[in-house]
Amino acid sequence: LRIGLLVEYDGTAYAGWQRQKNALSIQQVLEECVEGLTGRTVGVVGSGRTDAGVHGFGQVAHFDDQSSIPPERFAYAMNSRLPQDIKIVRSGQVGPEFHARFSAKRKTYRYAICNSLQGKAIGRQYFFHVPAKLDEGAMQETAALYLGKQDFAAFMAQGSPVSSTVREVYASRVWRAGEDVFFEVCANGFLYNMVRIMAGTLIRAGLHKTGPSEVAAVLAGKARREAGFTAPPQGLALLWVDYGYDIFL
Amino acid sequence: LRIGLLVEYDGTAYAGWQRQKNALSIQQVLEECVEGLTGRTVGVVGSGRTDAGVHGFGQVAHFDDQSSIPPERFAYAMNSRLPQDIKIVRSGQVGPEFHARFSAKRKTYRYAICNSLQGKAIGRQYFFHVPAKLDEGAMQETAALYLGKQDFAAFMAQGSPVSSTVREVYASRVWRAGEDVFFEVCANGFLYNMVRIMAGTLIRAGLHKTGPSEVAAVLAGKARREAGFTAPPQGLALLWVDYGYDIFL
């Protein structure tokens, strides 16, 4: 049976989603957890990688299981073995054709900024601290430029191998809640570091170090070095992955 | 000059507010920080103690200073030296008669419960996880019993020396936000562990293990062993301290 997982994690302590040799990843922890339960080697496939330090509110993953554990019981069984910073929100059977990565239609990320002078003590793990006052109106104007089907080559970490750098952005908005500023973006896919470069560019716009016309030129010119800096990982969270239907059977 | 501080801290890593011999406290970190800036020994007085693991959103403290540092600059100067889990939100001169503890008129605490089956990965440091479904209606009914001027002897850790166990509760409410349940209480003062015992009693009420009539009897009978358990510290935060006026001159 193919089993789907809805996963929440605090990425602070991990080297990212993807399994790697010399550092602990979310994927490795999940695979070892399933292996401990079923006694068989397993590959847990996520909807996409998240970088070291990035959080997951609604990451989706799947694996193939031959045990007799009821699909919906994996959540409970895994949570009793997982560390406190990884939780299975739900598990269940998915269709045999379902693929956490290739079936994904849209993903939504949120970038969280603490815009007070002193920063946060409580919740500091989940915000990037920008002490200088951000003009959220300027950020909103710039965020609107991300909308639509465009070539985001300028918003990709250099040297990432990818066949196409065109992505379609369905929603891109910025709002302030007191001293917190949020950027939420939904697209059919994201290039490597794309959301963090988008966020870095918006922060520069909010500090009036760049403006909508420069950002439009960067998008048109496709040169990475012209875009904003890559905002740090702790402000970023994968909110949810949309497959166009309820993945659980 | 007497200097007032508005302090935010994540209590996870500390043995509580009060200075002690073999463990690190918020008070010690603040005193050493001021001493590093001014070169003189200082006593930082808080509005009250918070237990190990309890958080402070709006703790208030004061100290007496003879340096030439402008009072409102202490916030900035201290934040550049403090660890990330303690922030000075504001500093400034207060009146010579102001005392963070003795001048306090009302304090407000919030207790945060995560009431999902699996618990939280993100923000787990700030919630107590109760997996069984809580009936917030029953909790609201019970919370209302805390209101008014009453003897809270049953809601105090045993063996605490105190001249009077009468306190006046001005506000006591419970609400649910999705899978989170909050209890907020405002009073003219709190006995040792009082909010955590109130929260533990509310949780028992929410699980239908006790009811309003039993809790009313506990309040009347004043016997600690009859009240609920002491809910764990990480769900608790001191929200703010009210002095009846703006403390900063």
Short mmCIF file of C-alpha atoms in Angstrom, two decimals:
data_model
loop_
_atom_site.label_atom_id
_atom_site.label_comp_id
_atom_site.label_asym_id
_atom_site.label_seq_id
_atom_site.Cartn_x
_atom_site.Cartn_y
_atom_site.Cartn_z
CA LEU A 1 0.00 0.00 0.00
CA ARG A 2 1.13 3.53 -0.64
CA ILE A 3 0.95 5.58 2.54
CA GLY A 4 0.67 9.38 2.59
CA LEU A 5 1.93 11.53 5.47
CA LEU A 6 1.12 15.09 6.44
CA VAL A 7 4.18 16.25 8.38
CA GLU A 8 4.91 19.22 10.64
CA TYR A 9 8.48 19.96 11.65
CA ASP A 10 10.60 22.56 13.33
CA GLY A 11 13.63 22.67 11.05
CA THR A 12 15.94 24.40 13.55
CA ALA A 13 17.93 21.29 14.44
CA TYR A 14 18.08 19.68 10.99
CA ALA A 15 20.23 19.90 7.88
CA GLY A 16 17.05 20.18 5.80
CA TRP A 17 14.58 17.70 4.37
CA GLN A 18 16.87 15.68 2.15
CA ARG A 19 18.92 12.79 3.42
CA GLN A 20 22.67 13.38 3.39
CA LYS A 21 25.78 11.70 4.66
CA ASN A 22 27.16 13.73 7.52
CA ALA A 23 24.18 15.57 8.94
CA LEU A 24 20.75 14.68 10.21
CA SER A 25 17.80 15.35 7.92
CA ILE A 26 14.03 15.14 8.38
CA GLN A 27 13.89 12.46 5.65
CA GLN A 28 16.38 10.24 7.46
CA VAL A 29 14.50 10.55 10.77
CA LEU A 30 11.23 9.62 9.07
CA GLU A 31 12.74 6.69 7.15
CA GLU A 32 14.38 5.28 10.27
CA CYS A 33 11.13 5.69 12.15
CA VAL A 34 9.13 3.74 9.55
CA GLU A 35 11.89 1.13 9.37
CA GLY A 36 11.72 0.72 13.14
CA LEU A 37 8.01 0.06 12.90
CA THR A 38 7.92 -2.22 9.86
CA GLY A 39 11.33 -3.86 9.95
CA ARG A 40 11.95 -3.11 6.26
CA THR A 41 14.06 -0.54 4.43
CA VAL A 42 11.92 2.28 3.13
CA GLY A 43 12.25 5.43 1.04
CA VAL A 44 10.15 8.36 2.20
CA VAL A 45 9.53 10.77 -0.69
CA GLY A 46 8.70 14.39 0.16
CA SER A 47 6.88 16.99 -1.94
CA GLY A 48 10.18 18.80 -2.20
CA ARG A 49 13.29 19.65 -0.24
CA THR A 50 13.38 22.29 2.40
CA ASP A 51 16.75 23.83 3.26
CA ALA A 52 18.55 23.50 6.57
CA GLY A 53 16.66 25.47 9.21
CA VAL A 54 13.46 25.84 7.15
CA HIS A 55 10.23 24.70 8.84
CA GLY A 56 7.38 22.57 7.58
CA PHE A 57 3.78 23.18 8.67
CA GLY A 58 2.23 21.02 5.99
CA GLN A 59 4.90 18.98 4.24
CA VAL A 60 3.53 15.96 2.38
CA ALA A 61 5.38 12.67 1.89
CA HIS A 62 4.68 9.11 0.81
CA PHE A 63 6.20 5.65 1.12
CA ASP A 64 5.28 2.12 0.12
CA ASP A 65 4.45 -0.30 2.87
CA GLN A 66 4.02 -4.05 3.08
CA SER A 67 3.37 -4.32 6.80
CA SER A 68 0.02 -5.02 8.38
CA ILE A 69 -0.07 -1.66 10.15
CA PRO A 70 -3.33 0.13 9.26
CA PRO A 71 -2.43 3.20 7.14
CA GLU A 72 -4.13 5.69 9.46
CA ARG A 73 -2.30 4.22 12.48
CA PHE A 74 1.15 5.22 11.21
CA ALA A 75 0.60 8.77 12.52
CA TYR A 76 0.08 7.56 16.07
CA ALA A 77 2.78 4.89 15.90
CA MET A 78 5.36 7.22 14.38
CA ASN A 79 4.62 10.10 16.80
CA SER A 80 5.34 7.85 19.75
CA ARG A 81 8.86 7.30 18.35
CA LEU A 82 9.67 10.62 16.67
CA PRO A 83 11.54 13.47 18.39
CA GLN A 84 9.38 16.37 19.62
CA ASP A 85 10.27 18.60 16.67
CA ILE A 86 8.70 16.30 14.05
CA LYS A 87 5.01 15.36 14.13
CA ILE A 88 2.88 13.30 11.78
CA VAL A 89 -0.36 15.30 11.59
CA ARG A 90 -2.12 12.61 9.57
CA SER A 91 -1.38 9.36 7.78
CA GLY A 92 -3.52 7.32 5.45
CA GLN A 93 -3.68 5.31 2.29
CA VAL A 94 -3.17 7.21 -0.96
CA GLY A 95 -3.68 6.01 -4.52
CA PRO A 96 -0.96 3.85 -6.10
CA GLU A 97 -0.35 6.60 -8.67
CA PHE A 98 0.04 9.31 -6.02
CA HIS A 99 3.54 10.81 -5.82
CA ALA A 100 4.27 13.44 -3.15
CA ARG A 101 6.58 15.35 -5.48
CA PHE A 102 5.32 14.76 -9.03
CA SER A 103 1.60 14.96 -8.21
CA ALA A 104 1.96 18.34 -6.46
CA LYS A 105 0.10 21.14 -8.22
CA ARG A 106 0.77 24.13 -6.00
CA LYS A 107 2.86 24.92 -2.96
CA THR A 108 2.46 27.73 -0.48
CA TYR A 109 5.31 29.16 1.57
CA ARG A 110 5.31 31.82 4.26
CA TYR A 111 8.25 34.01 5.18
CA ALA A 112 8.04 35.63 8.64
CA ILE A 113 9.90 38.78 9.64
CA CYS A 114 10.08 40.34 13.08
CA ASN A 115 10.27 44.08 12.48
CA SER A 116 10.73 45.37 16.02
CA LEU A 117 13.89 47.15 17.11
CA GLN A 118 14.86 44.51 19.65
CA GLY A 119 13.61 41.31 17.99
CA LYS A 120 11.75 38.45 19.63
CA ALA A 121 12.80 36.20 22.48
CA ILE A 122 9.63 34.07 22.30
CA GLY A 123 9.30 32.56 18.82
CA ARG A 124 12.70 33.79 17.62
CA GLN A 125 13.26 30.37 15.96
CA TYR A 126 10.54 31.18 13.41
CA PHE A 127 11.29 34.78 12.40
CA PHE A 128 14.03 36.72 10.65
CA HIS A 129 14.77 39.87 12.62
CA VAL A 130 14.92 43.11 10.62
CA PRO A 131 15.33 45.99 13.09
CA ALA A 132 15.01 48.88 10.61
CA LYS A 133 11.42 49.91 9.90
CA LEU A 134 9.99 48.16 6.83
CA ASP A 135 7.57 49.99 4.55
CA GLU A 136 5.03 47.24 3.93
CA GLY A 137 3.31 49.32 1.24
CA ALA A 138 6.49 49.25 -0.84
CA MET A 139 6.80 45.52 -0.15
CA GLN A 140 3.22 44.92 -1.28
CA GLU A 141 3.82 46.80 -4.51
CA THR A 142 6.93 44.72 -5.18
CA ALA A 143 5.29 41.42 -4.19
CA ALA A 144 2.65 42.00 -6.87
CA LEU A 145 5.42 41.88 -9.51
CA TYR A 146 6.01 38.21 -8.67
CA LEU A 147 2.52 37.27 -9.88
CA GLY A 148 1.94 35.31 -13.08
CA LYS A 149 3.92 32.99 -15.32
CA GLN A 150 7.46 34.34 -15.56
CA ASP A 151 11.08 33.37 -15.86
CA PHE A 152 12.46 33.45 -12.31
CA ALA A 153 16.08 32.78 -13.32
CA ALA A 154 17.19 35.84 -11.32
CA PHE A 155 15.56 34.31 -8.23
CA MET A 156 17.50 31.06 -8.14
CA ALA A 157 20.73 30.19 -6.33
CA GLN A 158 23.53 30.22 -8.90
CA GLY A 159 24.64 26.89 -10.29
CA SER A 160 21.37 25.04 -9.69
CA PRO A 161 20.77 22.60 -12.57
CA VAL A 162 17.20 22.89 -13.78
CA SER A 163 15.57 22.41 -17.19
CA SER A 164 13.29 25.43 -17.00
CA THR A 165 13.29 28.50 -14.79
CA VAL A 166 9.72 29.47 -15.67
CA ARG A 167 7.23 29.21 -12.83
CA GLU A 168 3.68 30.45 -12.34
CA VAL A 169 2.92 32.41 -9.17
CA TYR A 170 -0.76 32.37 -8.19
CA ALA A 171 -0.64 34.47 -5.04
CA SER A 172 1.98 36.78 -3.57
CA ARG A 173 1.09 39.00 -0.68
CA VAL A 174 2.66 40.91 2.18
CA TRP A 175 0.94 42.01 5.37
CA ARG A 176 1.84 43.46 8.72
CA ALA A 177 0.50 42.26 12.07
CA GLY A 178 1.86 44.66 14.66
CA GLU A 179 5.63 44.25 14.62
CA ASP A 180 5.50 41.11 12.46
CA VAL A 181 5.57 41.24 8.65
CA PHE A 182 4.62 38.20 6.58
CA PHE A 183 5.12 37.27 2.93
CA GLU A 184 3.05 34.41 1.55
CA VAL A 185 3.54 33.02 -1.93
CA CYS A 186 1.78 30.24 -3.82
CA ALA A 187 3.14 28.84 -7.10
CA ASN A 188 3.18 25.71 -9.22
CA GLY A 189 6.78 25.18 -8.13
CA PHE A 190 9.82 26.96 -6.79
CA LEU A 191 13.45 27.13 -7.89
CA TYR A 192 16.24 26.52 -5.42
CA ASN A 193 16.23 29.35 -2.81
CA MET A 194 13.52 31.16 -4.79
CA VAL A 195 11.29 32.11 -1.84
CA ARG A 196 14.23 33.26 0.24
CA ILE A 197 15.54 35.45 -2.61
CA MET A 198 12.00 36.80 -3.14
CA ALA A 199 11.88 37.61 0.59
CA GLY A 200 15.33 39.22 0.53
CA THR A 201 14.28 41.37 -2.42
CA LEU A 202 11.07 42.41 -0.63
CA ILE A 203 13.07 43.37 2.47
CA ARG A 204 15.31 45.58 0.31
CA ALA A 205 12.16 47.12 -1.16
CA GLY A 206 10.75 47.66 2.34
CA LEU A 207 13.96 49.49 3.28
CA HIS A 208 13.73 51.59 0.06
CA LYS A 209 17.01 50.12 -1.17
CA THR A 210 15.27 48.94 -4.32
CA GLY A 211 11.93 49.73 -5.95
CA PRO A 212 9.33 48.13 -8.20
CA SER A 213 11.00 49.34 -11.41
CA GLU A 214 14.37 47.84 -10.44
CA VAL A 215 12.74 44.58 -9.44
CA ALA A 216 10.79 44.43 -12.69
CA ALA A 217 14.10 44.95 -14.53
CA VAL A 218 15.73 42.15 -12.52
CA LEU A 219 12.88 39.78 -13.42
CA ALA A 220 13.24 40.75 -17.09
CA GLY A 221 17.07 40.61 -17.05
CA LYS A 222 17.20 37.25 -15.27
CA ALA A 223 20.52 38.02 -13.57
CA ARG A 224 20.78 36.56 -10.07
CA ARG A 225 23.30 39.11 -8.88
CA GLU A 226 20.79 41.92 -9.41
CA ALA A 227 18.15 40.47 -7.11
CA GLY A 228 18.05 40.80 -3.33
CA PHE A 229 20.01 38.74 -0.83
CA THR A 230 18.90 35.27 0.20
CA ALA A 231 16.93 35.79 3.41
CA PRO A 232 17.93 33.37 6.19
CA PRO A 233 16.13 30.03 6.54
CA GLN A 234 14.51 30.35 9.97
CA GLY A 235 11.85 32.77 8.68
CA LEU A 236 10.65 30.29 6.05
CA ALA A 237 7.98 27.61 6.38
CA LEU A 238 6.31 25.36 3.83
CA LEU A 239 2.65 25.91 4.70
CA TRP A 240 0.92 23.41 2.47
CA VAL A 241 1.01 21.44 -0.73
CA ASP A 242 -2.04 21.32 -2.96
CA TYR A 243 -2.66 18.28 -5.18
CA GLY A 244 -6.02 19.44 -6.49
CA TYR A 245 -7.84 16.76 -4.47
CA ASP A 246 -7.80 15.17 -1.02
CA ILE A 247 -4.84 12.80 -1.24
CA PHE A 248 -6.17 10.38 1.39
CA LEU A 249 -8.46 7.65 0.06
CA LEU B 1 18.53 57.11 38.68
CA ARG B 2 16.03 54.30 38.93
CA ILE B 3 15.76 52.49 35.61
CA GLY B 4 12.72 50.45 34.55
CA LEU B 5 12.91 47.54 32.11
CA LEU B 6 10.21 45.83 30.08
CA VAL B 7 11.59 42.33 29.48
CA GLU B 8 10.61 39.48 27.15
CA TYR B 9 12.13 36.06 27.67
CA ASP B 10 11.85 32.49 26.54
CA GLY B 11 12.14 30.61 29.83
CA THR B 12 12.97 27.23 28.26
CA ALA B 13 16.68 27.32 29.10
CA TYR B 14 16.46 28.98 32.52
CA ALA B 15 15.92 27.90 36.10
CA GLY B 16 13.34 30.67 36.43
CA TRP B 17 13.48 34.39 37.17
CA GLN B 18 15.10 34.33 40.58
CA ARG B 19 18.85 34.17 41.06
CA GLN B 20 20.09 30.93 42.60
CA LYS B 21 23.36 29.20 43.26
CA ASN B 22 23.71 26.28 40.89
CA ALA B 23 21.55 27.17 37.91
CA LEU B 24 21.22 30.05 35.51
CA SER B 25 18.32 32.46 36.05
CA ILE B 26 16.96 35.40 34.06
CA GLN B 27 17.74 37.72 36.97
CA GLN B 28 21.41 36.68 37.02
CA VAL B 29 21.78 37.18 33.27
CA LEU B 30 20.24 40.66 33.52
CA GLU B 31 22.34 41.66 36.52
CA GLU B 32 25.57 40.51 34.88
CA CYS B 33 24.58 42.33 31.70
CA VAL B 34 24.02 45.64 33.55
CA GLU B 35 27.24 45.10 35.53
CA GLY B 36 29.14 44.60 32.27
CA LEU B 37 27.82 47.91 30.99
CA THR B 38 28.19 50.02 34.12
CA GLY B 39 31.09 48.37 35.93
CA ARG B 40 29.16 48.30 39.21
CA THR B 41 27.33 45.59 41.14
CA VAL B 42 23.61 45.86 40.67
CA GLY B 43 20.42 44.23 41.92
CA VAL B 44 17.69 43.84 39.30
CA VAL B 45 14.27 43.56 40.96
CA GLY B 46 11.46 41.87 39.02
CA SER B 47 7.70 42.21 39.45
CA GLY B 48 7.71 38.64 40.69
CA ARG B 49 9.34 35.29 40.18
CA THR B 50 8.51 33.05 37.30
CA ASP B 51 9.25 29.33 37.67
CA ALA B 52 11.79 27.37 35.66
CA GLY B 53 10.56 27.06 32.09
CA VAL B 54 7.89 29.79 32.38
CA HIS B 55 8.04 32.56 29.77
CA GLY B 56 7.82 36.31 30.10
CA PHE B 57 6.18 38.45 27.44
CA GLY B 58 5.96 41.56 29.59
CA GLN B 59 7.98 41.12 32.76
CA VAL B 60 8.87 44.41 34.48
CA ALA B 61 12.04 45.03 36.47
CA HIS B 62 13.99 47.93 37.92
CA PHE B 63 17.49 48.73 39.13
CA ASP B 64 19.35 51.77 40.42
CA ASP B 65 22.05 53.19 38.22
CA GLN B 66 24.84 55.69 38.75
CA SER B 67 26.38 55.49 35.29
CA SER B 68 26.07 58.15 32.60
CA ILE B 69 24.21 55.81 30.23
CA PRO B 70 20.93 57.48 29.17
CA PRO B 71 18.05 55.43 30.68
CA GLU B 72 16.37 54.74 27.34
CA ARG B 73 19.68 53.49 25.88
CA PHE B 74 19.92 50.54 28.26
CA ALA B 75 17.52 48.56 26.05
CA TYR B 76 19.78 48.83 23.03
CA ALA B 77 23.01 48.40 24.98
CA MET B 78 21.74 45.36 26.89
CA ASN B 79 20.24 43.67 23.80
CA SER B 80 23.61 43.76 22.08
CA ARG B 81 25.04 41.70 24.98
CA LEU B 82 22.11 39.49 26.01
CA PRO B 83 21.50 35.97 24.68
CA GLN B 84 18.82 35.64 21.98
CA ASP B 85 16.23 34.30 24.43
CA ILE B 86 16.12 37.48 26.54
CA LYS B 87 15.18 40.87 25.07
CA ILE B 88 14.75 44.28 26.65
CA VAL B 89 11.64 45.63 24.92
CA ARG B 90 12.01 49.05 26.51
CA SER B 91 14.08 50.83 29.15
CA GLY B 92 13.64 54.25 30.71
CA GLN B 93 13.75 56.29 33.86
CA VAL B 94 11.07 55.52 36.45
CA GLY B 95 10.19 57.47 39.59
CA PRO B 96 12.42 57.01 42.68
CA GLU B 97 9.45 55.52 44.55
CA PHE B 98 8.70 52.97 41.78
CA HIS B 99 9.24 49.34 42.78
CA ALA B 100 8.71 46.59 40.18
CA ARG B 101 7.27 44.23 42.79
CA PHE B 102 5.59 46.38 45.44
CA SER B 103 4.08 48.94 43.03
CA ALA B 104 2.40 46.25 40.87
CA LYS B 105 -1.41 46.47 40.96
CA ARG B 106 -2.41 43.63 38.62
CA LYS B 107 -0.70 40.85 36.72
CA THR B 108 -1.98 38.92 33.74
CA TYR B 109 -0.86 35.40 32.89
CA ARG B 110 -1.74 33.21 29.92
CA TYR B 111 -1.66 29.42 29.90
CA ALA B 112 -1.48 27.82 26.43
CA ILE B 113 -2.64 24.28 25.65
CA CYS B 114 -2.23 22.41 22.39
CA ASN B 115 -5.30 20.19 22.11
CA SER B 116 -4.50 18.24 18.95
CA LEU B 117 -3.93 14.51 18.98
CA GLN B 118 -0.33 14.74 17.82
CA GLY B 119 0.81 17.99 19.45
CA LYS B 120 2.90 20.72 17.88
CA ALA B 121 6.38 20.58 16.39
CA ILE B 122 6.48 24.32 15.66
CA GLY B 123 5.97 26.29 18.87
CA ARG B 124 6.04 23.22 21.13
CA GLN B 125 8.20 25.20 23.60
CA TYR B 126 5.20 27.41 24.43
CA PHE B 127 2.33 24.93 24.81
CA PHE B 128 1.31 22.07 27.07
CA HIS B 129 0.09 19.17 24.95
CA VAL B 130 -3.23 17.61 26.00
CA PRO B 131 -4.19 15.00 23.35
CA ALA B 132 -7.67 14.14 24.69
CA LYS B 133 -10.41 16.48 23.48
CA LEU B 134 -11.06 19.32 25.93
CA ASP B 135 -14.59 20.64 26.43
CA GLU B 136 -13.92 24.36 26.48
CA GLY B 137 -17.48 25.07 27.58
CA ALA B 138 -16.89 23.15 30.80
CA MET B 139 -13.56 24.96 31.21
CA GLN B 140 -15.25 28.35 30.76
CA GLU B 141 -17.84 27.53 33.38
CA THR B 142 -15.11 26.51 35.82
CA ALA B 143 -12.88 29.50 35.00
CA ALA B 144 -15.72 31.81 36.04
CA LEU B 145 -15.50 30.36 39.56
CA TYR B 146 -12.05 31.88 39.96
CA LEU B 147 -13.45 35.41 39.70
CA GLY B 148 -13.60 37.75 42.66
CA LYS B 149 -11.90 38.14 46.03
CA GLN B 150 -11.43 34.66 47.47
CA ASP B 151 -9.14 32.52 49.55
CA PHE B 152 -7.02 30.56 47.08
CA ALA B 153 -5.28 28.39 49.70
CA ALA B 154 -6.23 25.27 47.72
CA PHE B 155 -4.46 26.72 44.68
CA MET B 156 -1.03 27.12 46.21
CA ALA B 157 1.93 24.73 46.25
CA GLN B 158 2.06 23.15 49.69
CA GLY B 159 4.53 24.58 52.16
CA SER B 160 4.72 28.06 50.65
CA PRO B 161 5.06 30.62 53.46
CA VAL B 162 2.67 33.51 52.86
CA SER B 163 0.81 35.86 55.21
CA SER B 164 -2.49 35.77 53.36
CA THR B 165 -3.89 33.43 50.73
CA VAL B 166 -6.68 35.82 49.68
CA ARG B 167 -6.36 37.25 46.17
CA GLU B 168 -8.74 39.13 43.92
CA VAL B 169 -9.20 37.81 40.38
CA TYR B 170 -10.43 40.44 37.93
CA ALA B 171 -10.59 38.38 34.75
CA SER B 172 -10.53 34.64 34.10
CA ARG B 173 -11.38 33.35 30.68
CA VAL B 174 -10.86 30.34 28.44
CA TRP B 175 -11.10 30.28 24.67
CA ARG B 176 -10.34 27.95 21.82
CA ALA B 177 -8.56 28.91 18.58
CA GLY B 178 -8.64 25.82 16.40
CA GLU B 179 -6.59 23.20 18.19
CA ASP B 180 -5.20 25.66 20.73
CA VAL B 181 -6.93 26.40 24.03
CA PHE B 182 -5.95 29.41 26.12
CA PHE B 183 -6.61 30.43 29.71
CA GLU B 184 -5.95 34.03 30.66
CA VAL B 185 -6.19 35.29 34.22
CA CYS B 186 -5.70 38.73 35.75
CA ALA B 187 -5.43 39.26 39.51
CA ASN B 188 -3.94 41.59 42.10
CA GLY B 189 -1.40 38.89 42.87
CA PHE B 190 -0.79 35.16 42.64
CA LEU B 191 0.25 32.52 45.14
CA TYR B 192 3.09 30.14 44.36
CA ASN B 193 2.06 27.88 41.42
CA MET B 194 -1.46 29.34 41.54
CA VAL B 195 -1.91 29.83 37.78
CA ARG B 196 -0.52 26.39 37.01
CA ILE B 197 -2.87 24.75 39.54
CA MET B 198 -5.77 26.80 38.13
CA ALA B 199 -4.80 25.55 34.65
CA GLY B 200 -4.48 21.94 35.83
CA THR B 201 -7.93 22.17 37.43
CA LEU B 202 -9.40 23.62 34.22
CA ILE B 203 -7.88 20.79 32.21
CA ARG B 204 -9.51 18.26 34.54
CA ALA B 205 -12.80 20.12 34.07
CA GLY B 206 -12.31 20.07 30.27
CA LEU B 207 -11.85 16.30 30.46
CA HIS B 208 -14.98 15.98 32.66
CA LYS B 209 -12.90 14.62 35.53
CA THR B 210 -14.18 17.39 37.76
CA GLY B 211 -17.02 19.87 37.52
CA PRO B 212 -17.98 23.35 38.70
CA SER B 213 -19.55 22.10 41.92
CA GLU B 214 -16.42 20.17 42.92
CA VAL B 215 -14.19 23.13 42.10
CA ALA B 216 -16.43 25.46 44.11
CA ALA B 217 -16.12 23.03 47.02
CA VAL B 218 -12.33 22.96 46.64
CA LEU B 219 -12.20 26.76 46.75
CA ALA B 220 -14.39 26.77 49.85
CA GLY B 221 -12.51 23.90 51.50
CA LYS B 222 -9.07 25.37 50.85
CA ALA B 223 -7.39 21.95 50.65
CA ARG B 224 -4.61 21.83 48.05
CA ARG B 225 -4.89 18.05 47.55
CA GLU B 226 -8.44 18.50 46.23
CA ALA B 227 -7.52 20.84 43.39
CA GLY B 228 -6.15 19.83 40.01
CA PHE B 229 -2.55 18.95 39.20
CA THR B 230 0.07 21.61 38.63
CA ALA B 231 0.16 22.09 34.85
CA PRO B 232 3.71 22.09 33.43
CA PRO B 233 5.62 25.37 33.12
CA GLN B 234 6.15 25.66 29.36
CA GLY B 235 2.49 26.57 28.75
CA LEU B 236 2.68 29.57 31.06
CA ALA B 237 3.68 33.13 30.22
CA LEU B 238 3.52 36.34 32.25
CA LEU B 239 1.80 38.64 29.76
CA TRP B 240 1.96 41.98 31.51
CA VAL B 241 2.10 43.82 34.78
CA ASP B 242 -0.18 46.77 35.41
CA TYR B 243 0.90 49.55 37.76
CA GLY B 244 -2.11 51.75 37.15
CA TYR B 245 0.00 54.31 35.24
CA ASP B 246 2.77 54.42 32.62
CA ILE B 247 5.86 53.58 34.66
CA PHE B 248 8.27 55.43 32.37
CA LEU B 249 8.72 59.14 33.16
#
